[in-house]
Tab-separated table of C-alpha atoms in Angstrom:
chain	number	residue	atom	x	y	z
P	1	MET	CA	13.503	-10.153	-16.198
P	2	THR	CA	12.916	-6.494	-15.371
P	3	MET	CA	14.023	-3.966	-17.948
P	4	ASN	CA	14.945	-0.522	-16.661
P	5	ALA	CA	14.948	2.731	-18.575
P	6	ASN	CA	18.634	2.437	-19.524
P	7	ASP	CA	18.090	-1.030	-21.035
P	8	GLU	CA	15.208	0.243	-23.152
P	9	MET	CA	17.420	2.927	-24.704
P	10	GLU	CA	20.178	0.477	-25.657
P	11	ILE	CA	20.821	0.367	-29.417
P	12	LEU	CA	20.227	-2.990	-31.124
P	13	GLY	CA	22.507	-4.560	-33.682
P	14	TRP	CA	21.212	-5.620	-37.108
P	15	ASP	CA	21.664	-9.315	-36.315
P	16	ASP	CA	20.525	-9.268	-32.653
P	17	GLU	CA	17.744	-11.488	-31.296
P	18	VAL	CA	14.736	-9.438	-30.203
P	19	GLU	CA	12.386	-10.225	-27.323
P	20	GLU	CA	8.596	-10.293	-27.367
P	21	GLY	CA	8.359	-7.589	-24.732
P	22	SER	CA	6.390	-7.465	-21.521
P	23	PRO	CA	2.579	-7.350	-21.701
P	24	PHE	CA	0.835	-4.240	-20.431
P	25	VAL	CA	-0.291	-4.659	-16.812
P	26	LEU	CA	-2.978	-2.408	-15.310
P	27	LEU	CA	-2.925	-2.478	-11.528
P	28	PRO	CA	-6.144	-2.104	-9.539
P	29	ALA	CA	-6.127	1.122	-7.549
P	30	GLY	CA	-4.693	0.702	-4.056
P	31	ASP	CA	-1.602	0.855	-1.855
P	32	TYR	CA	1.346	-1.234	-3.059
P	33	PRO	CA	4.819	-2.014	-1.730
P	34	PHE	CA	7.519	-1.071	-4.215
P	35	VAL	CA	11.243	-1.312	-4.802
P	36	VAL	CA	13.260	1.326	-6.670
P	37	VAL	CA	14.926	-0.380	-9.639
P	38	ASN	CA	16.373	2.621	-11.465
P	39	VAL	CA	17.259	6.279	-10.916
P	40	GLU	CA	18.272	8.748	-13.632
P	41	ARG	CA	19.395	12.335	-13.296
P	42	GLY	CA	18.563	14.784	-16.034
P	43	ILE	CA	17.647	18.333	-16.980
P	44	TYR	CA	14.077	19.267	-17.840
P	45	GLU	CA	13.745	20.650	-21.353
P	46	LYS	CA	10.795	23.009	-21.548
P	47	PRO	CA	8.454	21.956	-24.398
P	48	THR	CA	7.498	24.411	-27.111
P	49	ASN	CA	4.035	23.027	-27.913
P	50	TYR	CA	2.450	23.850	-24.534
P	51	ASP	CA	3.066	26.027	-21.512
P	52	SER	CA	4.760	24.085	-18.724
P	53	LYS	CA	4.855	25.268	-15.120
P	54	VAL	CA	8.245	23.616	-14.528
P	55	PRO	CA	11.156	26.066	-14.826
P	56	ALA	CA	13.371	25.694	-17.870
P	57	ASN	CA	16.572	23.687	-17.352
P	58	CYS	CA	15.315	22.425	-13.994
P	59	PRO	CA	17.248	19.440	-12.565
P	60	MET	CA	15.069	16.339	-12.278
P	61	ALA	CA	15.300	12.736	-11.171
P	62	ILE	CA	13.380	9.980	-12.946
P	63	VAL	CA	12.661	7.264	-10.383
P	64	THR	CA	11.499	3.847	-11.627
P	65	ILE	CA	9.645	1.688	-9.119
P	66	GLU	CA	8.625	-1.950	-9.502
P	67	VAL	CA	5.358	-3.289	-8.108
P	68	THR	CA	3.569	-6.627	-8.419
P	69	ALA	CA	0.047	-7.066	-9.781
P	70	PRO	CA	-2.520	-9.379	-8.127
P	71	SER	CA	-1.830	-11.840	-10.965
P	72	GLY	CA	1.817	-12.026	-9.915
P	73	GLN	CA	3.076	-10.059	-12.931
P	74	LYS	CA	5.553	-7.298	-12.229
P	75	THR	CA	5.263	-3.841	-13.722
P	76	THR	CA	7.230	-0.612	-13.469
P	77	LEU	CA	6.112	2.987	-13.059
P	78	ASN	CA	8.154	6.148	-13.543
P	79	GLU	CA	7.933	9.241	-11.386
P	80	LYS	CA	9.660	12.521	-12.218
P	81	LEU	CA	10.911	14.511	-9.247
P	82	PHE	CA	11.583	18.101	-10.258
P	83	LEU	CA	14.099	19.881	-8.051
P	84	TYR	CA	12.505	23.272	-7.474
P	85	LYS	CA	10.916	24.686	-4.339
P	86	LYS	CA	7.267	24.384	-5.328
P	87	MET	CA	7.684	20.599	-5.704
P	88	GLN	CA	9.845	19.994	-2.621
P	89	TRP	CA	6.804	18.523	-0.784
P	90	LYS	CA	6.780	15.633	-3.252
P	91	ILE	CA	10.513	15.011	-2.906
P	92	ASN	CA	10.089	15.077	0.880
P	93	GLN	CA	7.229	12.591	0.564
P	94	PHE	CA	9.296	10.210	-1.561
P	95	PHE	CA	12.367	10.208	0.689
P	96	THR	CA	10.183	9.792	3.781
P	97	SER	CA	8.504	6.752	2.209
P	98	ILE	CA	11.833	4.959	1.696
P	99	GLY	CA	12.916	5.574	5.288
P	100	ALA	CA	14.965	8.772	5.181
P	101	PRO	CA	15.137	10.382	8.656
P	102	LYS	CA	12.985	13.466	9.166
P	103	SER	CA	14.049	16.325	11.418
P	104	ALA	CA	11.869	17.894	14.110
P	105	ASP	CA	10.755	20.618	11.687
P	106	GLY	CA	9.762	18.034	9.045
P	107	LYS	CA	12.721	18.489	6.712
P	108	VAL	CA	14.409	15.554	4.931
P	109	LYS	CA	17.927	15.446	3.486
P	110	MET	CA	17.994	14.288	-0.149
P	111	ASN	CA	20.373	11.321	-0.098
P	112	TRP	CA	20.335	9.965	-3.649
P	113	ASN	CA	22.870	7.265	-2.810
P	114	MET	CA	20.220	5.441	-0.734
P	115	VAL	CA	17.505	5.492	-3.423
P	116	LEU	CA	18.434	2.574	-5.700
P	117	GLY	CA	17.168	-0.685	-4.184
P	118	SER	CA	15.178	1.060	-1.455
P	119	HIS	CA	11.663	-0.052	-0.476
P	120	GLY	CA	8.486	1.827	0.350
P	121	THR	CA	4.758	1.933	-0.342
P	122	ALA	CA	2.776	4.098	-2.734
P	123	LYS	CA	-0.868	4.806	-3.474
P	124	ILE	CA	-1.448	3.927	-7.125
P	125	ILE	CA	-4.501	5.111	-9.036
P	126	ILE	CA	-5.941	4.498	-12.517
P	127	ASN	CA	-5.551	7.377	-14.955
P	128	ASP	CA	-8.111	7.737	-17.749
P	129	TYR	CA	-6.834	9.417	-20.897
P	130	LYS	CA	-7.450	9.703	-24.643
P	131	ASP	CA	-4.861	8.407	-27.074
P	132	ARG	CA	-3.624	11.378	-29.125
P	133	LYS	CA	-3.023	9.274	-32.223
P	134	THR	CA	-6.108	7.057	-32.304
P	135	GLY	CA	-8.552	9.024	-30.155
P	136	GLU	CA	-9.285	5.880	-28.121
P	137	ASP	CA	-10.121	6.046	-24.428
P	138	LYS	CA	-7.377	4.285	-22.506
P	139	GLN	CA	-6.221	3.702	-18.951
P	140	SER	CA	-2.855	3.661	-17.255
P	141	ASN	CA	-1.506	3.643	-13.729
P	142	ARG	CA	-0.159	6.696	-11.967
P	143	ILE	CA	1.509	7.204	-8.596
P	144	ASP	CA	-0.793	9.394	-6.527
P	145	THR	CA	1.227	9.626	-3.308
P	146	PHE	CA	4.211	8.021	-1.618
P	147	ASN	CA	3.108	6.748	1.779
P	148	GLU	CA	4.574	7.193	5.226
P	149	PRO	CA	6.470	4.074	6.400
P	150	ALA	CA	3.699	3.390	8.948
P	151	ALA	CA	1.289	2.716	6.059
P	152	ALA	CA	3.384	-0.247	4.883
P	153	ALA	CA	1.521	-2.580	7.227
P	154	ASN	CA	-1.738	-1.830	5.386
P	155	ALA	CA	-0.339	-2.141	1.856
P	156	THR	CA	-1.385	-5.078	-0.293
P	157	ASN	CA	1.712	-7.245	-0.824
P	158	TYR	CA	0.731	-9.302	-3.867
P	159	ALA	CA	4.278	-10.537	-4.380
P	160	GLN	CA	4.261	-12.503	-1.138
P	161	PRO	CA	0.734	-13.665	-0.311
P	162	GLN	CA	0.423	-14.730	3.256
P	163	ALA	CA	-0.619	-18.292	4.026
P	164	PRO	CA	-4.027	-18.619	5.678
P	165	GLN	CA	-3.789	-18.761	9.427
P	166	PRO	CA	-5.478	-21.621	11.309
P	167	PRO	CA	-8.528	-20.561	13.279
P	168	VAL	CA	-7.787	-19.601	16.831
P	169	GLN	CA	-9.473	-21.978	19.239
P	170	GLN	CA	-11.028	-20.273	22.167
P	171	ALA	CA	-10.304	-21.911	25.486
P	172	GLN	CA	-13.514	-23.162	27.018
P	173	GLN	CA	-14.358	-21.439	30.217
P	174	PRO	CA	-15.254	-23.766	33.085
P	175	THR	CA	-18.936	-23.732	33.752
P	176	GLN	CA	-19.703	-22.442	37.175
P	177	GLN	CA	-22.025	-24.741	39.014
P	178	GLN	CA	-24.813	-22.959	40.782
P	179	ALA	CA	-25.600	-23.917	44.306
P	180	PRO	CA	-28.845	-25.831	44.581
P	181	VAL	CA	-31.796	-23.671	45.449
P	182	THR	CA	-33.061	-24.495	48.905
P	183	SER	CA	-36.766	-24.289	49.253
P	184	PRO	CA	-38.134	-22.838	52.502
P	185	PHE	CA	-40.554	-25.727	52.507
P	186	PRO	CA	-39.411	-29.282	53.240
P	187	ALA	CA	-39.742	-31.918	50.544
P	188	PRO	CA	-42.915	-34.005	50.878
P	189	THR	CA	-42.552	-37.448	52.463
P	190	ASN	CA	-44.863	-40.336	53.063
P	191	THR	CA	-45.135	-39.272	56.696
P	192	PRO	CA	-47.774	-36.634	57.260
P	193	GLN	CA	-46.148	-33.307	58.187
P	194	GLN	CA	-47.487	-30.442	60.183
P	195	PRO	CA	-48.011	-27.266	58.109
P	196	GLN	CA	-45.159	-24.794	58.604
P	197	THR	CA	-45.182	-21.040	58.567
P	198	PRO	CA	-42.909	-19.345	55.997
P	199	PRO	CA	-40.001	-17.451	57.558
P	200	THR	CA	-40.448	-13.792	58.247
P	201	GLY	CA	-39.196	-11.389	55.547
P	202	GLY	CA	-40.174	-13.443	52.502
P	203	TYR	CA	-38.611	-16.436	50.858
P	204	ASN	CA	-34.905	-16.969	50.846
P	205	PHE	CA	-33.956	-18.712	47.571
P	206	GLY	CA	-30.261	-18.146	47.982
P	207	GLY	CA	-29.690	-21.107	50.271
């Protein structure tokens, strides 16, 4: 069962049964097909402990995508799309990846109604970081880019491995029989033959 961001924020009752939780899955770097399983709209709250380049009170969309690891386990990744002009290239990239039509000048209309349940491919990389609490070196996955729809054919679809194809048998080409080489000299017989003079212009081995 896939848990989206809304499920994770649901308040538990004192007598509820609690699940074990999903194990952490680290995907190898590569291109993966994905499906959008959740979309949230919100407002970016500028932090006070560090200087952020995102404008205060900027509208944002938190997009949750689901991908499948080589082991068959599913995992989710979140991507924040901030709605201000400097980041419009990333929003354009995302909508293009899920099949939104692009105009002649490269612009894409943001149609948020088509996002949930849409499919695309993304380049996922491994992010090295240091845990702020423990100081340990850790790794996580991060979405590097959302790919053009044409790249979907090259993405690794671990969820649906393709069955091995039988080897293609090459049709045997008919062997061309060469015409027998005719010697300019007659074959020897038991009857004595008179010596012959080779034809003028050299030997003709073509028959």
